[in-house]
Amino acid sequence: MTDAPPPIQALQDKVPSAPPRSQWLDVWSQFRKHSGAMVGAGFLVFITLFVLVGPYIWTLDAQALNMRARDIRPIYTALWDSGAKVDWAHPLGSDNLGRDGLSQLIAGGRSSLAVGWAAMVLTLVIGTTVGVLSGFVRKLDGPLMRLTDLFLSLPILPLLLVAVTFFRQPLRAAFGPEGGMFVLIVTVVALTSWMPTARIVRGDILALKEREFVLAARSIGTRPLHIILRHLLPNVLSPIMVSATLGLATAIITESALSFLGVGFPSDFPTWGKMLADAVPRMEDFPERVLLPGVAISLTVLAVNYLGDGLRDALDPRTRGR
Amino acid sequence: MKLRTLLLGAVAATAFAPAAFAERGSDGDVKVLYWQAVSIMNPYLSSGTKDIEASSMVIEPLGRFNETGAMVPWLVDEIPTVTNGGVSADLTSITWKIKDGLTWSDGSAFTAEDVKFTADYCMDPDGGCQQLAKFDGVSSIEVLDPLTVKVTFERAMPNPYGPFMGAESPILQKAQFENCTGANAPTCSTENFYPVGTGPFVVEDFRPNDVITFKANDKFRDPAKPAFATMTLKGGGDVTSAARAVLETAEFDYAWNLQLAPDVLNSIAEGGKGQTVSAFGTLVERLEMNLTNPSAELPAETRATVAEPHPFLSDIRVRKALSMAIDRELLVEVGYGRAGRPTCNLVPAPAMFASDNTECFTQDLEGAKALLEEAGYVDSDGDGVREKDGVKLAILYQTSTNAVRQDFQLLIKDWWRQIGVETELRNIEGAVFFGGDPGSPDTFQKFYADVEMYANNFAGTDPQPYLAMYRCGNEPKPSSQWLGANINRYCDPEYDKLIDELGQTGELEKRAELAKKMNEMLTKESYTIVPLVDRGRVSAHSNSLGGVILNTWDSELWNVADWHRVK
């Protein structure tokens, strides 16, 4: 009986130098290296808490009129203009009807973010589904892409006017004036902005499904649904993330355009876009009424953009570790 | 502030003194700014206000309307009426007697032939006269003698003051325009740019859509007027810069029609070089109460028609409470500033037609609550909204998209909330709201809301056609393609009788009495229409320009002969 010869040193498996790590831990450590994404995520958490918890801390009603305290400037104006009308009761000032600036910013953020996120998620769901189906299922490709072309040629504003005319009453009856409008706006914004996502996803899927790893998966009998979920979708995550960030911004801006035309939320329902549009005529005298919601919209969109950028880098195994 | 008021008072006090002693042309040049440029000096060929007003300094009508809307004789000695025999008893003719010794600026005599020629000029079927409405119903014009002209109408005209009254209907010189009638009218550019007139100024140089220079008319009937030797009328630019040019820099003496937000205008006026003047016409911002049920559950044939009375707005006590809750002074302050004043009247002017009803000026929230209690509306389920028999006082309140209107909506919603009425706001794009498309559910005529807000006025000084809109059966309805002017679906046989009576009454005092009564029936007696703000016009003049009396019934420059330099 002889002992087995010792394996050649060079062929011996290396003992792992560190304990095994899960995929998501890798993603996280990569994500943390992207400082822009970290700042973006931080701001997004902050703004979300600001609009969700804000009303419990700053309890002034955003819609309460107070004619005795109107046209108050924000506290910081006192730094350079000692004669400015400021009041600690209204740290961000008040508008020409005496509505508090801070609570309006909170309430406006609630509706704007809700519309933005909901429309974005819906856009992604529709866009990705259509893109994946037309890329993966050859028979559906033609009809779905022609449908995409059809939607691309729809002008959004006339469509919205028609939709409001037809669906305002039933939705109002079902969800109330604000809820009904929310559903309508989110649906219409999503219905008119999923097409770029669908086209990008389709293009990527078409290229990916001819790759060897998909062939390998197919050859071991993986079912199409699993191929899509496990092999294709994670690989098209980056373009989806980019569309998502753009979609959020579009939704917020579209909502404000609608309010301006008078087919959006009721005129006493604050949103960032509406606050911005309302403040334009008095921009010279009260720049903060344009700046505050404008900066809030810009920062939110920027934060989502950076977050998306970081997520894309972190999720892509090819860029991970670089 | 006090010092400033004192100074202004002193300026005002001296303003009237020099006028009496001034001699013609002693005050040099006056600069007027119209942000819409003047393109023609003949109001019969243009309906633009700027053209009508510029020409009013050169060519004049027989009678004018003053700042209260009352008629004042201009080229005649008195306004013809039924009482003085100038208007026939059957209201079918009016006879004007021209002032003795009037001359045109070229020195020739002003005669009744010129008056007759003017009517023929405008009524020429080939002419395309822009002021033809002023000659509505005229069957013939006769020259009785060189200074008397008689206008005969096809039918009884309770208001025979269309022809030759006001800035839209001035007298042209026959000798000058003789070859410019009918299709030739627009081609006579020399005549249309340099008309011979009777007014205080004559055109010296006319540059269409730019600058016009005038010089004093040395044949003007009052030898001491005008005080200015020349006038420069500059056109073009925008409203804000026009306001600045007068109020901040005093480059110009007068700026016309400054439609600016009150706070914007106020901040410009702080320049202190001039002051704003305002005057009021008949434009009234109002709430219209829907007397019919706009509920979406009703079939399209009966929704918002007289077949379905409104569940709670058909109760006058609810309508009155809604009106009582409103603080009109505050609305004016927020929305219009100098360009508005509170009103309770549908017909706020001319002064003789305006009711002295001011009871709505005081806001009375407690009274409104008590009135709703009395009507049986109580908040029984504690949600802050009153109800009766399961009907909640929940109002859909619509208007057009406009910053001031949205501010009004918020304020009114807040007041109504305080008396226990729930309000849902809605704003519709103006083009749709006022578009009148029978296929759209959002027009103001269709009125698929409980309350709506907009402004309306009437042309001229006679409210008869305006008040006649509220006749039974004149409401928008499916069978009339949703056309019709009785927006509230108001119907009162008593009111219809008054409309008929007004159409047959010629005496001004009696007409005024009837008009006041009808106005009150629609407003304080039924609260069908809840007037909010009487919207006026704001212009500005420099501190050194005196004699300005702003007039919305006639040309703003109607009394330019009295303008003078304050020293």
Short mmCIF file of N, CA and C in Angstrom, two decimals, chain B residues 372-510:
data_model
loop_
_atom_site.label_atom_id
_atom_site.label_comp_id
_atom_site.label_asym_id
_atom_site.label_seq_id
_atom_site.Cartn_x
_atom_site.Cartn_y
_atom_site.Cartn_z
N LEU B 372 -77.06 79.77 7.45
CA LEU B 372 -77.04 78.36 7.04
C LEU B 372 -77.76 77.50 8.07
N GLU B 373 -77.56 77.85 9.37
CA GLU B 373 -78.28 77.13 10.43
C GLU B 373 -79.78 77.24 10.19
N GLU B 374 -80.18 78.50 9.91
CA GLU B 374 -81.60 78.78 9.73
C GLU B 374 -82.15 77.99 8.55
N ALA B 375 -81.32 77.83 7.52
CA ALA B 375 -81.77 77.08 6.35
C ALA B 375 -81.76 75.58 6.61
N GLY B 376 -81.30 75.17 7.81
CA GLY B 376 -81.34 73.76 8.17
C GLY B 376 -80.06 73.00 7.87
N TYR B 377 -79.00 73.74 7.49
CA TYR B 377 -77.74 73.06 7.20
C TYR B 377 -76.89 73.06 8.46
N VAL B 378 -76.70 71.88 9.04
CA VAL B 378 -75.87 71.77 10.23
C VAL B 378 -74.83 70.67 10.01
N ASP B 379 -73.74 70.79 10.76
CA ASP B 379 -72.69 69.78 10.64
C ASP B 379 -73.00 68.67 11.62
N SER B 380 -73.79 67.68 11.18
CA SER B 380 -74.24 66.66 12.13
C SER B 380 -73.23 65.54 12.32
N ASP B 381 -72.35 65.31 11.35
CA ASP B 381 -71.40 64.20 11.53
C ASP B 381 -69.99 64.68 11.93
N GLY B 382 -69.86 65.98 12.22
CA GLY B 382 -68.60 66.47 12.78
C GLY B 382 -67.42 66.48 11.85
N ASP B 383 -67.63 66.49 10.52
CA ASP B 383 -66.49 66.54 9.61
C ASP B 383 -66.20 67.96 9.14
N GLY B 384 -66.85 68.96 9.77
CA GLY B 384 -66.58 70.34 9.41
C GLY B 384 -67.39 70.83 8.22
N VAL B 385 -68.20 69.96 7.66
CA VAL B 385 -69.00 70.35 6.50
C VAL B 385 -70.48 70.21 6.86
N ARG B 386 -71.22 71.27 6.58
CA ARG B 386 -72.65 71.23 6.91
C ARG B 386 -73.41 70.36 5.91
N GLU B 387 -74.51 69.75 6.42
CA GLU B 387 -75.34 68.99 5.51
C GLU B 387 -76.79 69.03 5.96
N LYS B 388 -77.69 68.73 5.05
CA LYS B 388 -79.12 68.65 5.36
C LYS B 388 -79.70 67.53 4.53
N ASP B 389 -80.44 66.64 5.16
CA ASP B 389 -81.06 65.50 4.47
C ASP B 389 -80.05 64.75 3.60
N GLY B 390 -78.84 64.60 4.11
CA GLY B 390 -77.84 63.85 3.35
C GLY B 390 -77.18 64.63 2.23
N VAL B 391 -77.58 65.90 2.05
CA VAL B 391 -76.95 66.71 1.00
C VAL B 391 -75.86 67.55 1.65
N LYS B 392 -74.61 67.31 1.27
CA LYS B 392 -73.49 68.06 1.84
C LYS B 392 -73.30 69.37 1.09
N LEU B 393 -72.88 70.40 1.81
CA LEU B 393 -72.56 71.66 1.14
C LEU B 393 -71.16 71.55 0.56
N ALA B 394 -71.04 70.81 -0.52
CA ALA B 394 -69.75 70.63 -1.19
C ALA B 394 -69.86 71.26 -2.57
N ILE B 395 -68.94 72.20 -2.82
CA ILE B 395 -69.05 73.02 -4.03
C ILE B 395 -67.87 72.79 -4.94
N LEU B 396 -68.14 72.64 -6.22
CA LEU B 396 -67.06 72.64 -7.21
C LEU B 396 -67.02 74.05 -7.80
N TYR B 397 -65.87 74.69 -7.67
CA TYR B 397 -65.72 76.11 -7.98
C TYR B 397 -64.70 76.24 -9.10
N GLN B 398 -65.16 76.62 -10.30
CA GLN B 398 -64.24 76.65 -11.43
C GLN B 398 -64.03 78.06 -11.98
N THR B 399 -62.89 78.24 -12.62
CA THR B 399 -62.61 79.52 -13.27
C THR B 399 -61.51 79.29 -14.29
N SER B 400 -61.11 80.35 -14.98
CA SER B 400 -60.05 80.17 -15.97
C SER B 400 -58.69 80.26 -15.30
N THR B 401 -57.66 79.77 -15.97
CA THR B 401 -56.31 79.78 -15.41
C THR B 401 -55.72 81.18 -15.50
N ASN B 402 -55.45 81.76 -14.35
CA ASN B 402 -54.97 83.14 -14.29
C ASN B 402 -54.53 83.35 -12.85
N ALA B 403 -53.33 83.88 -12.65
CA ALA B 403 -52.75 83.93 -11.30
C ALA B 403 -53.68 84.62 -10.30
N VAL B 404 -54.28 85.74 -10.70
CA VAL B 404 -55.13 86.47 -9.77
C VAL B 404 -56.38 85.63 -9.43
N ARG B 405 -56.94 84.98 -10.45
CA ARG B 405 -58.14 84.18 -10.19
C ARG B 405 -57.84 83.02 -9.27
N GLN B 406 -56.65 82.42 -9.39
CA GLN B 406 -56.34 81.30 -8.50
C GLN B 406 -56.15 81.78 -7.07
N ASP B 407 -55.60 83.00 -6.91
CA ASP B 407 -55.49 83.56 -5.56
C ASP B 407 -56.88 83.80 -4.98
N PHE B 408 -57.77 84.33 -5.81
CA PHE B 408 -59.14 84.55 -5.35
C PHE B 408 -59.79 83.24 -4.91
N GLN B 409 -59.56 82.19 -5.72
CA GLN B 409 -60.16 80.90 -5.40
C GLN B 409 -59.72 80.43 -4.01
N LEU B 410 -58.40 80.58 -3.74
CA LEU B 410 -57.88 80.11 -2.46
C LEU B 410 -58.50 80.88 -1.31
N LEU B 411 -58.59 82.21 -1.48
CA LEU B 411 -59.13 83.02 -0.39
C LEU B 411 -60.59 82.67 -0.15
N ILE B 412 -61.34 82.56 -1.23
CA ILE B 412 -62.78 82.30 -1.08
C ILE B 412 -63.00 80.91 -0.52
N LYS B 413 -62.19 79.95 -0.96
CA LYS B 413 -62.31 78.61 -0.41
C LYS B 413 -62.10 78.63 1.10
N ASP B 414 -61.12 79.43 1.52
CA ASP B 414 -60.81 79.50 2.94
C ASP B 414 -61.99 80.08 3.72
N TRP B 415 -62.61 81.13 3.19
CA TRP B 415 -63.75 81.72 3.89
C TRP B 415 -64.92 80.75 3.92
N TRP B 416 -65.15 80.08 2.85
CA TRP B 416 -66.27 79.13 2.80
C TRP B 416 -66.02 77.95 3.75
N ARG B 417 -64.73 77.56 3.89
CA ARG B 417 -64.42 76.50 4.84
C ARG B 417 -64.82 76.94 6.25
N GLN B 418 -64.58 78.24 6.54
CA GLN B 418 -64.90 78.71 7.89
C GLN B 418 -66.38 78.70 8.18
N ILE B 419 -67.25 78.78 7.17
CA ILE B 419 -68.69 78.70 7.45
C ILE B 419 -69.22 77.29 7.22
N GLY B 420 -68.31 76.34 7.03
CA GLY B 420 -68.75 74.95 6.93
C GLY B 420 -69.15 74.51 5.54
N VAL B 421 -68.51 75.10 4.53
CA VAL B 421 -68.78 74.69 3.16
C VAL B 421 -67.49 74.15 2.57
N GLU B 422 -67.58 72.97 1.99
CA GLU B 422 -66.39 72.35 1.41
C GLU B 422 -66.29 72.78 -0.05
N THR B 423 -65.07 73.16 -0.47
CA THR B 423 -64.92 73.65 -1.84
C THR B 423 -63.83 72.88 -2.55
N GLU B 424 -64.13 72.46 -3.76
CA GLU B 424 -63.11 71.86 -4.61
C GLU B 424 -62.81 72.87 -5.71
N LEU B 425 -61.53 73.17 -5.90
CA LEU B 425 -61.16 74.17 -6.89
C LEU B 425 -60.81 73.52 -8.21
N ARG B 426 -61.11 74.25 -9.26
CA ARG B 426 -60.73 73.73 -10.57
C ARG B 426 -60.41 74.93 -11.43
N ASN B 427 -59.29 74.90 -12.15
CA ASN B 427 -59.03 75.96 -13.12
C ASN B 427 -58.85 75.37 -14.50
N ILE B 428 -59.43 76.05 -15.47
CA ILE B 428 -59.46 75.53 -16.83
C ILE B 428 -58.77 76.55 -17.72
N GLU B 429 -58.04 76.08 -18.67
CA GLU B 429 -57.34 76.98 -19.59
C GLU B 429 -58.33 77.94 -20.25
N GLY B 430 -57.98 79.23 -20.27
CA GLY B 430 -58.91 80.25 -20.76
C GLY B 430 -59.49 79.96 -22.14
N ALA B 431 -58.65 79.47 -23.05
CA ALA B 431 -59.11 79.23 -24.41
C ALA B 431 -60.23 78.19 -24.43
N VAL B 432 -60.17 77.23 -23.51
CA VAL B 432 -61.21 76.20 -23.44
C VAL B 432 -62.44 76.75 -22.71
N PHE B 433 -62.17 77.38 -21.56
CA PHE B 433 -63.25 77.87 -20.70
C PHE B 433 -64.14 78.86 -21.45
N PHE B 434 -63.51 79.80 -22.14
CA PHE B 434 -64.29 80.81 -22.86
C PHE B 434 -64.48 80.44 -24.33
N GLY B 435 -64.02 79.23 -24.71
CA GLY B 435 -64.03 78.86 -26.12
C GLY B 435 -65.41 78.61 -26.69
N GLY B 436 -66.36 78.19 -25.84
CA GLY B 436 -67.73 77.99 -26.31
C GLY B 436 -67.93 76.78 -27.19
N ASP B 437 -66.98 75.84 -27.16
CA ASP B 437 -67.15 74.63 -27.96
C ASP B 437 -68.23 73.75 -27.34
N PRO B 438 -69.34 73.50 -28.05
CA PRO B 438 -70.42 72.73 -27.43
C PRO B 438 -70.01 71.30 -27.11
N GLY B 439 -68.90 70.80 -27.68
CA GLY B 439 -68.47 69.44 -27.40
C GLY B 439 -67.65 69.33 -26.14
N SER B 440 -67.16 70.46 -25.61
CA SER B 440 -66.31 70.40 -24.44
C SER B 440 -67.14 70.52 -23.16
N PRO B 441 -66.86 69.73 -22.15
CA PRO B 441 -67.62 69.84 -20.90
C PRO B 441 -67.13 70.99 -20.03
N ASP B 442 -66.08 71.68 -20.45
CA ASP B 442 -65.43 72.64 -19.57
C ASP B 442 -65.71 74.09 -19.89
N THR B 443 -66.69 74.37 -20.73
CA THR B 443 -66.95 75.77 -21.07
C THR B 443 -67.76 76.43 -19.96
N PHE B 444 -67.66 77.76 -19.88
CA PHE B 444 -68.42 78.45 -18.84
C PHE B 444 -69.91 78.39 -19.13
N GLN B 445 -70.28 78.24 -20.41
CA GLN B 445 -71.71 78.14 -20.71
C GLN B 445 -72.29 76.82 -20.20
N LYS B 446 -71.52 75.74 -20.36
CA LYS B 446 -72.04 74.44 -19.92
C LYS B 446 -72.18 74.41 -18.41
N PHE B 447 -71.26 75.05 -17.74
CA PHE B 447 -71.36 75.26 -16.29
C PHE B 447 -71.52 73.93 -15.55
N TYR B 448 -70.64 72.96 -15.84
CA TYR B 448 -70.67 71.70 -15.10
C TYR B 448 -69.94 71.88 -13.77
N ALA B 449 -70.36 72.87 -13.00
CA ALA B 449 -69.78 73.16 -11.70
C ALA B 449 -70.86 73.89 -10.91
N ASP B 450 -70.63 74.06 -9.61
CA ASP B 450 -71.66 74.73 -8.81
C ASP B 450 -71.50 76.24 -8.85
N VAL B 451 -70.26 76.67 -8.83
CA VAL B 451 -69.99 78.10 -8.84
C VAL B 451 -68.87 78.34 -9.85
N GLU B 452 -68.95 79.43 -10.61
CA GLU B 452 -67.82 79.76 -11.46
C GLU B 452 -67.55 81.25 -11.40
N MET B 453 -66.34 81.62 -11.76
CA MET B 453 -65.93 83.02 -11.62
C MET B 453 -65.32 83.50 -12.93
N TYR B 454 -65.74 84.67 -13.38
CA TYR B 454 -65.11 85.32 -14.52
C TYR B 454 -65.53 86.78 -14.51
N ALA B 455 -65.10 87.54 -15.49
CA ALA B 455 -65.47 88.95 -15.55
C ALA B 455 -66.20 89.20 -16.86
N ASN B 456 -67.14 90.12 -16.83
CA ASN B 456 -67.84 90.48 -18.06
C ASN B 456 -68.21 91.96 -17.97
N ASN B 457 -68.45 92.58 -19.13
CA ASN B 457 -68.85 93.98 -19.14
C ASN B 457 -69.79 94.22 -20.29
N PHE B 458 -70.27 95.43 -20.44
CA PHE B 458 -71.08 95.75 -21.62
C PHE B 458 -70.47 96.93 -22.34
N ALA B 459 -70.70 96.96 -23.66
CA ALA B 459 -70.12 98.02 -24.48
C ALA B 459 -70.96 99.28 -24.34
N GLY B 460 -70.32 100.43 -24.34
CA GLY B 460 -71.05 101.69 -24.28
C GLY B 460 -71.57 101.96 -22.89
N THR B 461 -72.59 102.82 -22.82
CA THR B 461 -73.07 103.24 -21.51
C THR B 461 -74.47 102.73 -21.22
N ASP B 462 -75.07 102.03 -22.15
CA ASP B 462 -76.45 101.60 -21.92
C ASP B 462 -76.52 100.12 -21.58
N PRO B 463 -77.03 99.77 -20.38
CA PRO B 463 -76.99 98.38 -19.94
C PRO B 463 -78.14 97.51 -20.45
N GLN B 464 -79.00 98.04 -21.32
CA GLN B 464 -80.19 97.28 -21.69
C GLN B 464 -79.89 95.88 -22.27
N PRO B 465 -79.02 95.79 -23.31
CA PRO B 465 -78.78 94.45 -23.86
C PRO B 465 -78.15 93.51 -22.82
N TYR B 466 -77.36 94.08 -21.93
CA TYR B 466 -76.66 93.31 -20.90
C TYR B 466 -77.66 92.71 -19.91
N LEU B 467 -78.60 93.53 -19.46
CA LEU B 467 -79.58 93.04 -18.49
C LEU B 467 -80.58 92.10 -19.15
N ALA B 468 -80.80 92.28 -20.46
CA ALA B 468 -81.76 91.43 -21.16
C ALA B 468 -81.25 90.00 -21.34
N MET B 469 -79.94 89.78 -21.02
CA MET B 469 -79.40 88.42 -21.16
C MET B 469 -80.08 87.44 -20.21
N TYR B 470 -80.60 87.96 -19.09
CA TYR B 470 -81.10 87.06 -18.04
C TYR B 470 -82.59 86.74 -18.21
N ARG B 471 -83.04 86.67 -19.44
CA ARG B 471 -84.43 86.35 -19.72
C ARG B 471 -84.64 84.83 -19.60
N CYS B 472 -85.83 84.44 -19.15
CA CYS B 472 -86.15 83.00 -19.10
C CYS B 472 -85.96 82.41 -20.49
N GLY B 473 -85.38 81.26 -20.57
CA GLY B 473 -85.26 80.59 -21.86
C GLY B 473 -84.01 80.96 -22.62
N ASN B 474 -83.29 82.01 -22.15
CA ASN B 474 -82.07 82.41 -22.84
C ASN B 474 -80.86 81.68 -22.28
N GLU B 475 -81.11 80.62 -21.50
CA GLU B 475 -79.98 79.93 -20.88
C GLU B 475 -79.34 78.94 -21.87
N PRO B 476 -78.05 78.65 -21.70
CA PRO B 476 -77.42 77.63 -22.53
C PRO B 476 -78.06 76.28 -22.25
N LYS B 477 -78.38 75.54 -23.27
CA LYS B 477 -79.01 74.24 -23.09
C LYS B 477 -78.69 73.37 -24.29
N PRO B 478 -78.88 72.07 -24.19
CA PRO B 478 -78.49 71.20 -25.31
C PRO B 478 -79.20 71.62 -26.61
N SER B 479 -80.48 72.00 -26.53
CA SER B 479 -81.21 72.31 -27.76
C SER B 479 -80.70 73.58 -28.42
N SER B 480 -79.99 74.44 -27.67
CA SER B 480 -79.43 75.65 -28.30
C SER B 480 -77.93 75.49 -28.51
N GLN B 481 -77.46 74.25 -28.59
CA GLN B 481 -76.01 73.99 -28.75
C GLN B 481 -75.21 74.63 -27.62
N TRP B 482 -75.81 74.71 -26.44
CA TRP B 482 -75.17 75.31 -25.27
C TRP B 482 -74.77 76.76 -25.52
N LEU B 483 -75.50 77.44 -26.40
CA LEU B 483 -75.27 78.87 -26.53
C LEU B 483 -76.37 79.58 -25.77
N GLY B 484 -76.10 80.80 -25.37
CA GLY B 484 -77.07 81.53 -24.57
C GLY B 484 -76.33 82.28 -23.50
N ALA B 485 -76.87 83.44 -23.10
CA ALA B 485 -76.12 84.31 -22.21
C ALA B 485 -76.61 84.26 -20.77
N ASN B 486 -77.69 83.58 -20.52
CA ASN B 486 -78.22 83.48 -19.15
C ASN B 486 -77.50 82.34 -18.45
N ILE B 487 -76.26 82.60 -18.06
CA ILE B 487 -75.36 81.56 -17.58
C ILE B 487 -75.90 80.88 -16.32
N ASN B 488 -76.55 81.65 -15.45
CA ASN B 488 -77.03 81.09 -14.19
C ASN B 488 -78.31 80.30 -14.32
N ARG B 489 -78.93 80.30 -15.51
CA ARG B 489 -80.26 79.68 -15.71
C ARG B 489 -81.30 80.37 -14.82
N TYR B 490 -81.17 81.70 -14.74
CA TYR B 490 -82.09 82.50 -13.92
C TYR B 490 -83.41 82.61 -14.67
N CYS B 491 -84.52 82.55 -13.95
CA CYS B 491 -85.81 82.73 -14.61
C CYS B 491 -86.81 83.33 -13.63
N ASP B 492 -87.27 84.53 -13.94
CA ASP B 492 -88.25 85.20 -13.10
C ASP B 492 -89.18 86.00 -14.03
N PRO B 493 -90.46 85.64 -14.09
CA PRO B 493 -91.39 86.35 -14.99
C PRO B 493 -91.43 87.85 -14.71
N GLU B 494 -91.29 88.22 -13.43
CA GLU B 494 -91.27 89.64 -13.08
C GLU B 494 -90.12 90.35 -13.79
N TYR B 495 -88.99 89.67 -13.80
CA TYR B 495 -87.81 90.25 -14.42
C TYR B 495 -88.02 90.41 -15.93
N ASP B 496 -88.64 89.40 -16.54
CA ASP B 496 -88.90 89.48 -17.98
C ASP B 496 -89.79 90.67 -18.31
N LYS B 497 -90.75 90.94 -17.42
CA LYS B 497 -91.62 92.10 -17.65
C LYS B 497 -90.80 93.39 -17.65
N LEU B 498 -89.84 93.47 -16.71
CA LEU B 498 -89.02 94.68 -16.64
C LEU B 498 -88.15 94.82 -17.89
N ILE B 499 -87.68 93.69 -18.43
CA ILE B 499 -86.88 93.76 -19.66
C ILE B 499 -87.72 94.41 -20.76
N ASP B 500 -88.98 93.94 -20.88
CA ASP B 500 -89.85 94.49 -21.93
C ASP B 500 -90.11 95.97 -21.70
N GLU B 501 -90.30 96.33 -20.44
CA GLU B 501 -90.59 97.72 -20.13
C GLU B 501 -89.38 98.60 -20.48
N LEU B 502 -88.19 98.11 -20.17
CA LEU B 502 -86.98 98.88 -20.45
C LEU B 502 -86.85 99.13 -21.95
N GLY B 503 -87.25 98.14 -22.75
CA GLY B 503 -87.14 98.28 -24.20
C GLY B 503 -88.08 99.31 -24.78
N GLN B 504 -89.06 99.77 -23.99
CA GLN B 504 -90.02 100.73 -24.51
C GLN B 504 -89.92 102.07 -23.81
N THR B 505 -88.91 102.24 -22.96
CA THR B 505 -88.82 103.47 -22.20
C THR B 505 -87.68 104.33 -22.75
N GLY B 506 -87.98 105.60 -22.99
CA GLY B 506 -86.97 106.49 -23.55
C GLY B 506 -86.38 107.45 -22.55
N GLU B 507 -87.17 107.82 -21.54
CA GLU B 507 -86.67 108.82 -20.59
C GLU B 507 -85.52 108.25 -19.78
N LEU B 508 -84.43 109.00 -19.72
CA LEU B 508 -83.23 108.49 -19.09
C LEU B 508 -83.44 108.15 -17.62
N GLU B 509 -84.13 109.02 -16.89
CA GLU B 509 -84.32 108.79 -15.45
C GLU B 509 -85.09 107.49 -15.22
N LYS B 510 -86.13 107.29 -16.04
CA LYS B 510 -86.97 106.10 -15.88
C LYS B 510 -86.14 104.85 -16.23
#
